[in-house]
Structures are given as C-alpha cells and as structure tokens.
Coordinates of N, CA and C in Angstrom, one line a residue:
M1 N 4.1 5.6 42.4 CA 3.8 6.0 43.6 C 2.4 4.8 43.8
V2 N 1.9 4.5 44.6 CA 1.0 3.2 44.7 C -0.1 4.1 45.5
P3 N -1.2 4.3 44.5 CA -2.4 5.0 45.2 C -3.2 3.9 46.0
G4 N -4.0 4.4 47.3 CA -4.1 3.6 48.0 C -5.7 3.3 47.6
P5 N -7.0 2.5 48.7 CA -8.2 2.3 48.4 C -9.0 3.6 47.6
G6 N -8.7 4.4 48.6 CA -9.1 5.6 48.0 C -8.7 6.9 48.6
F7 N -7.8 7.8 47.8 CA -7.6 8.8 47.9 C -8.7 10.5 47.8
G8 N -8.1 11.1 48.7 CA -9.1 12.3 48.7 C -8.9 13.3 49.5
I9 N -9.5 14.2 49.8 CA -9.3 15.2 50.7 C -10.0 15.5 52.2
G10 N -9.8 16.0 53.0 CA -11.0 16.3 54.3 C -10.3 16.0 55.2
S11 N -11.0 17.1 56.3 CA -10.3 17.3 57.6 C -11.1 18.4 58.2
D12 N -10.8 18.8 59.4 CA -11.6 20.0 60.0 C -11.5 21.1 59.4
T13 N -10.0 21.3 58.5 CA -10.2 22.1 58.1 C -10.2 22.0 56.3
V14 N -11.0 21.4 56.1 CA -11.6 21.7 54.9 C -13.1 21.3 54.5
P15 N -13.9 21.5 53.4 CA -15.1 21.2 53.2 C -15.7 19.8 53.5
T16 N -16.0 19.8 54.2 CA -16.8 18.1 54.3 C -17.7 17.4 53.4
T17 N -17.8 18.1 52.3 CA -18.5 17.2 51.4 C -17.2 16.4 50.5
T18 N -18.7 15.1 50.3 CA -17.6 14.4 49.2 C -17.3 14.6 47.8
T19 N -17.8 15.2 47.7 CA -17.6 16.2 46.2 C -16.9 17.4 46.5
P20 N -14.9 16.8 45.7 CA -14.3 18.2 45.7 C -14.6 19.1 44.8
L21 N -14.4 20.4 44.8 CA -14.0 21.2 43.9 C -13.4 21.1 42.7
S22 N -14.2 21.2 41.8 CA -13.2 21.5 40.5 C -11.7 22.8 40.7
F23 N -10.7 21.9 40.1 CA -10.0 23.0 39.9 C -9.1 23.3 38.0
T24 N -8.5 24.4 37.3 CA -8.1 24.3 36.3 C -6.6 24.3 36.2
T25 N -5.7 24.6 35.4 CA -4.4 24.5 35.4 C -4.5 25.3 34.2
A26 N -3.2 25.8 33.5 CA -3.4 26.5 31.8 C -3.6 25.5 31.0
R27 N -3.7 24.2 31.0 CA -4.3 23.0 29.8 C -5.2 22.3 30.3
L28 N -5.5 22.2 32.0 CA -6.1 21.0 32.1 C -7.6 21.5 33.2
D29 N -8.7 20.4 33.3 CA -9.9 21.0 33.9 C -9.6 19.9 34.7
A30 N -9.6 19.7 36.1 CA -9.5 18.5 37.3 C -11.2 19.0 37.3
L31 N -11.7 17.5 37.2 CA -13.0 17.7 37.6 C -13.2 16.1 38.7
P32 N -14.7 16.9 39.0 CA -14.2 15.9 40.4 C -15.1 14.5 39.7
L33 N -14.6 13.3 40.7 CA -14.2 11.6 40.0 C -16.2 11.4 40.2
E34 N -16.7 10.6 39.1 CA -17.5 10.4 39.3 C -17.5 8.9 38.4
P35 N -18.5 7.8 39.0 CA -18.3 6.4 38.3 C -18.6 6.7 36.6
A36 N -19.6 7.6 36.3 CA -19.7 8.0 34.4 C -18.3 7.8 33.9
Y37 N -17.6 8.5 34.6 CA -15.9 8.3 33.9 C -15.3 7.3 33.6
A38 N -16.0 5.8 34.1 CA -15.3 4.9 34.5 C -14.9 4.3 32.9
E39 N -15.7 3.9 31.8 CA -15.5 3.8 30.8 C -14.1 4.3 29.8
E40 N -14.5 6.3 30.0 CA -13.0 6.2 29.1 C -11.8 6.5 30.1
M41 N -12.2 6.5 31.4 CA -10.3 6.1 32.2 C -10.1 5.0 32.1
A42 N -10.8 3.7 32.0 CA -10.6 2.6 31.9 C -9.8 2.6 30.4
A43 N -10.0 2.9 29.3 CA -9.1 3.2 28.0 C -8.1 4.0 28.4
V44 N -8.0 5.1 29.2 CA -6.5 6.2 29.6 C -6.0 5.3 30.5
L45 N -6.2 4.1 31.2 CA -5.2 3.6 32.1 C -5.2 2.0 31.5
A46 N -5.4 1.6 30.0 CA -5.2 0.6 29.9 C -3.6 0.1 29.5
D47 N -2.8 0.7 29.3 CA -1.2 0.4 28.7 C -0.7 -0.2 30.2
P48 N -0.5 -1.5 30.1 CA 0.4 -2.2 31.1 C 1.7 -1.2 31.6
A49 N 1.8 -0.7 30.6 CA 3.3 -0.2 31.4 C 3.3 0.8 32.2
L50 N 1.8 1.4 32.6 CA 1.9 2.2 33.4 C 1.8 1.6 34.9
Y51 N 1.8 -0.1 35.4 CA 1.7 -0.8 36.3 C 2.7 -1.2 36.6
V52 N 4.0 -0.8 36.0 CA 5.7 -1.4 36.0 C 6.2 -1.2 37.5
F53 N 5.6 0.0 37.9 CA 6.2 0.8 39.4 C 5.7 0.6 40.5
T54 N 4.1 0.2 40.6 CA 2.8 -0.3 40.9 C 2.6 -1.1 41.3
G55 N 2.3 -1.9 40.6 CA 2.1 -3.1 40.4 C 0.6 -3.3 39.7
G56 N -0.1 -4.3 39.9 CA -1.5 -4.5 39.4 C -1.6 -4.4 37.8
G57 N -2.9 -4.2 37.6 CA -3.0 -4.1 36.1 C -4.1 -3.4 35.4
P58 N -4.1 -3.1 34.4 CA -5.2 -2.0 33.8 C -6.5 -2.8 34.3
P59 N -7.6 -1.9 34.7 CA -9.0 -2.3 35.3 C -9.7 -2.2 34.3
D60 N -10.8 -3.4 34.3 CA -11.9 -3.2 33.2 C -12.5 -2.1 33.5
P61 N -14.0 -1.4 32.8 CA -14.4 -0.5 33.1 C -15.5 -1.1 34.1
A62 N -16.3 -2.3 34.3 CA -16.9 -2.5 35.2 C -16.4 -2.1 37.1
A63 N -15.0 -2.7 37.0 CA -13.8 -3.4 38.2 C -13.9 -1.1 38.7
L64 N -13.3 -0.4 37.6 CA -13.1 1.1 37.3 C -14.3 1.5 38.0
R65 N -15.7 1.2 37.5 CA -16.7 1.9 38.0 C -16.8 1.5 39.4
S66 N -16.8 0.2 40.0 CA -17.0 -0.1 41.0 C -16.5 0.8 42.1
R67 N -14.7 0.4 41.6 CA -14.0 1.9 42.9 C -14.5 3.0 42.9
Y68 N -14.7 3.7 41.4 CA -15.0 5.1 41.5 C -16.1 5.3 42.2
E69 N -16.7 4.1 42.0 CA -18.6 4.4 43.5 C -17.8 4.2 44.8
R70 N -16.9 3.6 45.1 CA -16.4 3.4 46.1 C -15.6 4.9 46.8
Q71 N -14.8 5.4 45.8 CA -14.1 6.7 45.9 C -15.0 7.7 46.1
S72 N -16.1 7.6 45.5 CA -17.2 9.0 45.4 C -17.8 9.2 46.7
A73 N -18.0 8.0 47.1 CA -18.8 7.8 48.5 C -18.1 8.3 49.7
G74 N -16.9 8.3 49.9 CA -16.1 9.2 50.9 C -15.5 7.8 52.0
S75 N -14.7 8.6 52.7 CA -14.2 7.2 53.1 C -14.4 7.3 54.4
P76 N -14.6 6.3 55.0 CA -15.6 5.8 56.2 C -15.0 6.4 57.4
D77 N -13.5 6.9 57.4 CA -13.2 7.4 58.7 C -13.7 8.7 58.8
P78 N -13.9 9.5 59.1 CA -14.4 10.7 59.3 C -13.6 12.0 59.8
G79 N -12.2 11.2 59.9 CA -11.2 12.3 60.1 C -10.8 12.6 58.9
E80 N -10.8 11.8 58.0 CA -10.5 11.9 56.7 C -11.5 12.0 55.4
Q81 N -10.9 12.9 54.2 CA -12.2 12.6 53.1 C -11.6 12.4 52.1
W82 N -11.6 11.5 51.0 CA -11.3 11.2 50.0 C -11.7 12.1 48.9
W83 N -10.8 13.1 47.7 CA -11.1 13.4 46.9 C -10.2 13.2 46.1
N84 N -11.2 13.1 44.6 CA -10.4 12.5 43.3 C -10.7 13.6 42.4
W85 N -10.1 13.3 41.0 CA -10.2 14.6 40.1 C -9.8 13.6 39.0
V86 N -10.3 13.4 37.6 CA -10.4 13.2 36.4 C -9.2 14.0 36.0
L87 N -8.9 14.1 34.8 CA -7.9 15.4 34.4 C -8.3 15.5 32.8
R88 N -9.6 16.4 32.4 CA -9.2 16.4 31.0 C -8.6 17.2 30.3
I89 N -8.1 17.3 29.0 CA -7.5 18.3 28.7 C -8.6 19.2 27.4
R90 N -8.5 21.0 28.0 CA -9.2 21.2 27.9 C -9.0 21.8 25.7
A91 N -8.1 21.5 25.7 CA -7.9 21.2 24.3 C -8.7 20.6 23.1
D92 N -9.0 19.5 23.4 CA -9.1 18.4 22.8 C -10.8 17.6 24.1
G93 N -10.5 18.2 24.9 CA -11.6 17.5 25.7 C -11.5 16.1 26.5
R94 N -10.5 15.4 26.3 CA -10.3 14.1 26.6 C -10.0 14.0 27.8
L95 N -10.5 12.8 28.1 CA -9.8 12.3 29.2 C -8.4 11.7 29.5
A96 N -7.3 12.2 30.5 CA -6.1 11.8 29.8 C -5.5 11.1 31.8
G97 N -6.0 11.4 32.4 CA -5.5 10.9 33.8 C -6.2 11.3 35.0
Y98 N -5.5 11.2 36.0 CA -5.8 11.4 37.7 C -5.1 12.4 38.4
V99 N -5.6 13.1 39.1 CA -4.9 13.1 40.5 C -5.7 12.8 41.5
Q100 N -4.8 12.4 42.7 CA -5.9 12.1 44.0 C -5.3 13.0 45.4
A101 N -6.0 13.0 46.2 CA -5.5 13.5 47.6 C -6.4 12.9 48.8
T102 N -5.6 12.5 49.7 CA -6.0 12.1 51.1 C -5.7 12.7 52.1
V103 N -6.7 13.6 52.8 CA -5.8 14.5 53.2 C -6.6 14.4 55.1
R104 N -5.7 14.6 56.0 CA -6.0 14.5 57.4 C -5.4 15.6 58.0
G105 N -6.2 16.5 58.6 CA -5.4 17.7 59.1 C -5.0 18.3 58.3
P106 N -3.8 19.1 58.3 CA -3.2 19.8 57.4 C -2.2 19.0 56.6
R107 N -2.0 17.9 56.6 CA -1.0 16.8 55.8 C -2.1 16.4 54.8
A108 N -1.7 16.1 53.3 CA -2.3 15.6 52.1 C -1.4 14.3 51.7
E109 N -2.3 13.1 51.4 CA -1.1 12.8 50.6 C -1.8 12.5 49.4
I110 N -0.6 13.0 48.0 CA -1.1 12.9 46.8 C -0.5 12.1 45.9
A111 N -1.7 11.3 45.1 CA -0.9 11.0 43.8 C -1.5 11.3 42.6
W112 N -0.8 10.8 41.6 CA -1.6 11.3 39.7 C -0.9 10.3 39.3
V113 N -1.8 10.5 37.8 CA -1.3 9.1 37.4 C -1.7 9.8 35.9
V114 N -1.0 9.4 34.6 CA -1.4 10.3 33.1 C -1.1 9.0 32.1
G115 N -2.1 8.8 31.3 CA -2.0 8.0 30.4 C -0.6 7.9 29.3
T116 N 0.1 6.9 29.1 CA 0.7 6.5 28.4 C 0.6 7.5 27.1
P117 N -0.2 8.1 26.5 CA -0.6 8.7 25.1 C -0.3 9.9 25.6
W118 N -0.4 10.6 27.0 CA -0.5 12.1 27.1 C 1.2 11.8 27.7
Q119 N 1.7 11.2 28.2 CA 2.9 11.3 29.1 C 4.1 12.4 28.2
G120 N 4.7 12.6 29.2 CA 6.2 13.8 28.5 C 5.5 15.0 27.8
R121 N 4.1 15.1 27.8 CA 3.7 16.8 27.6 C 3.8 18.2 28.9
G122 N 3.9 17.5 30.0 CA 3.9 18.0 30.7 C 3.0 18.3 31.8
Y123 N 1.8 17.4 31.2 CA 0.9 17.4 31.8 C 0.9 17.2 33.5
A124 N 1.6 16.1 33.7 CA 1.1 15.6 35.1 C 2.3 16.5 36.1
S125 N 3.5 17.2 35.5 CA 3.5 18.1 36.8 C 2.8 19.1 36.9
E126 N 2.0 19.5 35.4 CA 1.2 20.6 35.5 C 0.2 20.2 36.5
A127 N -0.7 19.3 36.4 CA -1.6 18.5 37.2 C -1.2 18.6 38.7
A128 N 0.1 17.8 39.3 CA 0.2 17.6 40.5 C 0.5 19.2 41.0
Q129 N 0.9 20.4 40.1 CA 1.3 21.9 40.8 C 0.2 22.2 41.1
G130 N -0.7 22.1 39.9 CA -2.5 22.8 40.5 C -2.9 22.0 41.9
L131 N -2.6 20.4 41.6 CA -3.3 20.2 42.7 C -2.6 20.7 44.4
A132 N -1.4 20.6 44.4 CA -1.1 21.6 45.4 C -1.4 23.0 45.7
A133 N -1.6 23.4 44.4 CA -2.0 25.4 45.0 C -3.4 24.6 45.0
H134 N -3.9 23.9 44.5 CA -5.6 23.7 44.8 C -5.7 23.5 46.6
L135 N -5.1 22.5 47.4 CA -5.3 22.1 48.6 C -4.8 23.2 49.1
V136 N -3.9 23.6 49.4 CA -3.0 25.1 49.8 C -5.1 26.2 49.8
A137 N -4.9 26.2 48.8 CA -5.8 27.5 48.6 C -7.1 27.3 49.3
T138 N -7.7 26.2 49.0 CA -9.3 25.6 49.4 C -9.1 24.8 50.8
G139 N -8.4 24.4 51.2 CA -8.3 23.1 52.3 C -7.5 23.2 53.0
G140 N -6.8 24.1 53.2 CA -5.6 24.8 54.6 C -4.7 23.7 55.0
V141 N -4.1 22.9 53.4 CA -3.6 22.1 53.6 C -1.8 22.7 53.8
R142 N -1.0 21.9 54.4 CA 0.2 22.6 54.8 C 1.7 22.1 54.4
E143 N 1.3 20.7 54.5 CA 1.9 19.5 54.4 C 1.5 18.7 53.0
L144 N 2.4 18.0 52.2 CA 2.5 17.2 51.1 C 2.7 15.7 50.7
V145 N 2.6 14.8 50.7 CA 3.0 13.9 51.2 C 3.2 12.8 49.6
A146 N 4.2 12.0 49.6 CA 3.8 10.8 48.1 C 5.2 10.2 48.5
H147 N 4.7 8.9 48.3 CA 5.4 7.8 47.8 C 5.6 7.0 46.7
I148 N 7.3 7.0 46.0 CA 7.6 6.9 44.9 C 8.7 5.9 44.6
H149 N 8.5 4.9 43.8 CA 9.1 3.7 43.6 C 10.8 4.6 43.3
P150 N 11.7 4.0 43.9 CA 13.4 4.8 43.7 C 13.3 4.8 42.2
D151 N 12.9 3.9 41.3 CA 13.4 3.9 40.0 C 12.9 4.8 38.8
H152 N 11.3 5.3 39.4 CA 10.6 5.9 38.7 C 10.4 7.5 38.2
A153 N 11.9 8.0 37.8 CA 12.3 9.0 37.5 C 11.3 10.2 37.3
A154 N 10.3 9.6 36.3 CA 9.2 10.4 35.9 C 8.3 11.1 37.0
S155 N 7.8 10.0 37.9 CA 7.4 10.4 38.9 C 8.0 11.1 40.0
E156 N 9.4 11.0 40.1 CA 9.9 11.8 41.2 C 10.6 13.6 40.5
A157 N 10.6 13.5 38.8 CA 10.4 14.6 38.3 C 8.7 15.5 38.8
V158 N 7.9 14.7 38.8 CA 6.6 15.4 38.9 C 6.4 15.4 40.6
A159 N 6.8 15.1 41.2 CA 6.8 15.5 42.9 C 8.0 16.5 43.0
T160 N 8.9 16.7 42.0 CA 10.1 18.2 42.2 C 8.9 19.3 42.1
A161 N 8.5 19.0 41.1 CA 7.7 20.2 40.3 C 6.9 20.7 41.1
A162 N 6.0 19.8 41.8 CA 5.4 19.9 42.7 C 5.6 20.4 44.3
G163 N 7.0 20.9 44.7 CA 7.7 21.3 45.4 C 8.0 20.2 46.8
L164 N 7.7 19.1 46.1 CA 8.3 18.0 46.9 C 9.5 17.1 47.1
R165 N 10.3 16.7 48.4 CA 11.7 16.4 48.0 C 12.0 15.4 48.8
P166 N 12.4 14.3 48.4 CA 12.9 12.9 49.0 C 13.3 12.6 50.5
T167 N 12.8 11.7 51.2 CA 13.2 12.4 52.9 C 14.1 10.5 52.5
G168 N 14.6 10.2 54.2 CA 15.0 9.2 54.1 C 14.0 7.9 54.7
E169 N 12.9 8.3 54.1 CA 11.6 7.3 55.3 C 11.3 6.5 54.1
W170 N 11.3 5.3 53.9 CA 10.3 4.2 53.4 C 9.0 3.8 53.7
K171 N 7.9 2.9 52.7 CA 7.3 2.5 52.9 C 6.6 1.6 51.3
D172 N 6.4 0.3 51.9 CA 6.5 -1.0 50.9 C 7.4 -0.2 49.6
G173 N 8.7 -0.4 49.9 CA 9.5 -0.2 48.6 C 9.4 1.4 47.9
E174 N 8.8 2.2 48.2 CA 8.9 3.2 48.3 C 9.5 4.3 48.7
R175 N 9.6 5.3 48.4 CA 10.5 6.5 49.0 C 9.8 7.3 49.6
R176 N 9.5 8.4 50.7 CA 8.6 9.5 51.1 C 9.1 10.5 50.5
W177 N 8.1 11.2 50.0 CA 8.4 12.8 49.8 C 7.4 13.6 50.1
T178 N 8.0 14.8 50.7 CA 7.6 15.9 51.3 C 8.2 16.7 50.9
G179 N 7.1 17.6 51.1 CA 7.1 19.5 50.9 C 5.9 20.1 51.7
N180 N 6.5 21.5 51.2 CA 5.4 22.3 52.1 C 5.3 23.4 51.7
P181 N 3.6 23.6 50.6 CA 4.0 24.4 49.5 C 3.8 25.9 50.2
P182 N 3.6 26.9 49.6 CA 3.5 28.1 49.9 C 1.9 28.3 50.3
V183 N 1.7 29.4 51.2 CA 0.3 29.6 51.7 C 0.1 31.2 51.0
P184 N -1.0 30.6 49.8 CA -1.4 32.2 49.5 C -1.3 33.2 50.1
G185 N -1.0 33.9 49.8 CA -0.8 35.8 50.5 C 0.5 36.0 52.1
A186 N 0.8 34.7 52.1 CA 2.1 34.4 53.2 C 3.3 35.3 52.7
R187 N 4.1 35.3 53.9 CA 4.9 36.0 53.3 C 6.5 35.2 54.1

C-alpha cells in the first residue's frame, strides 16, 4: 500500500486535535507521532525491501523529521485530520513500525508498515486490528479503506485480519480493500 503525504484521522465525528490518542494492543503501544521519533524510525525503515511494492526508498533522519513535522501539524483541509502513530514493542521498548489513518466523515483510509526485523511475528496484523478498533471506538469510523499492491501477500493478510476485503476498484496499480468494522456495543 502507498501511504499518502499525510495520513491521520479527523472529521466532525472525531476529536479535532492534531494529536491522536495513544492506544494499545496485546504487545504494542501505538504512540502519537512526534518528530523526535525520526532518528529511531529511520533505522526501522532503513531496509530497501520495505519499498518494493510502494516505491521510493529509505528516508534519512532529517527528511523523516521534516515529514513528521508536516504530519504532526495536521491536514490543511479542515474536513480531515491526519493521525499517525509509531509502534513500540512493549517487551523491549523498541520502535518497530507505524500505522496511519486519514478520516473524512465515517471513512478512514489506513496504512501500516512494520520494519523488516519485526516482520513475520504478527505485529502488523495486531497493529491494524488495534487501529481499526481504536478508530471505531474513539472516532465514529464505520468504513475502513486500504490500497494494496496485488502482489503484496503480507499486506493482503494484514488487511484481511483487520476485517477488510478486496474490491474490484483500483488506484495507481493498487487494489482497494474495504471493510466495516463492528461498532462496540452494537448488535
């Protein structure tokens, strides 16, 4: 999946702060993005293999800090808000990736990346499931959307774990996946 220039969360149904609320999963703490995380995240994102399906390449710490400053400042569009989290593994305190969401009304476009050393351990699926639950519980989100390269089986598995299913729609060579996460307390 190709993350846009600034993913986050926001609409009339969600808090209007540019700083998202933290959330946790069984093994992860999702911490609001801050420019101070740039150096450690540059190491997490340093493997060129992470960019095979999305294009681009590993960011240097200065470029990542600049990106994080823009993302943390929020969307210039008042109808959406960017919320971004880094993922910290609670057991060792190390950052291992990130999740993002851009929310417009009841729809959130989500993305996730877990660094190569932490792949294959279920962290991305756990983070995406936690993100979906968090967005529904705190933001009134009723539809999730992701765009995934058709050859990226790992991201397809993560999307499936988060309750998304492939559609027949395509954007920039990626298939659109959508899902309607369950609303807490709904029957």
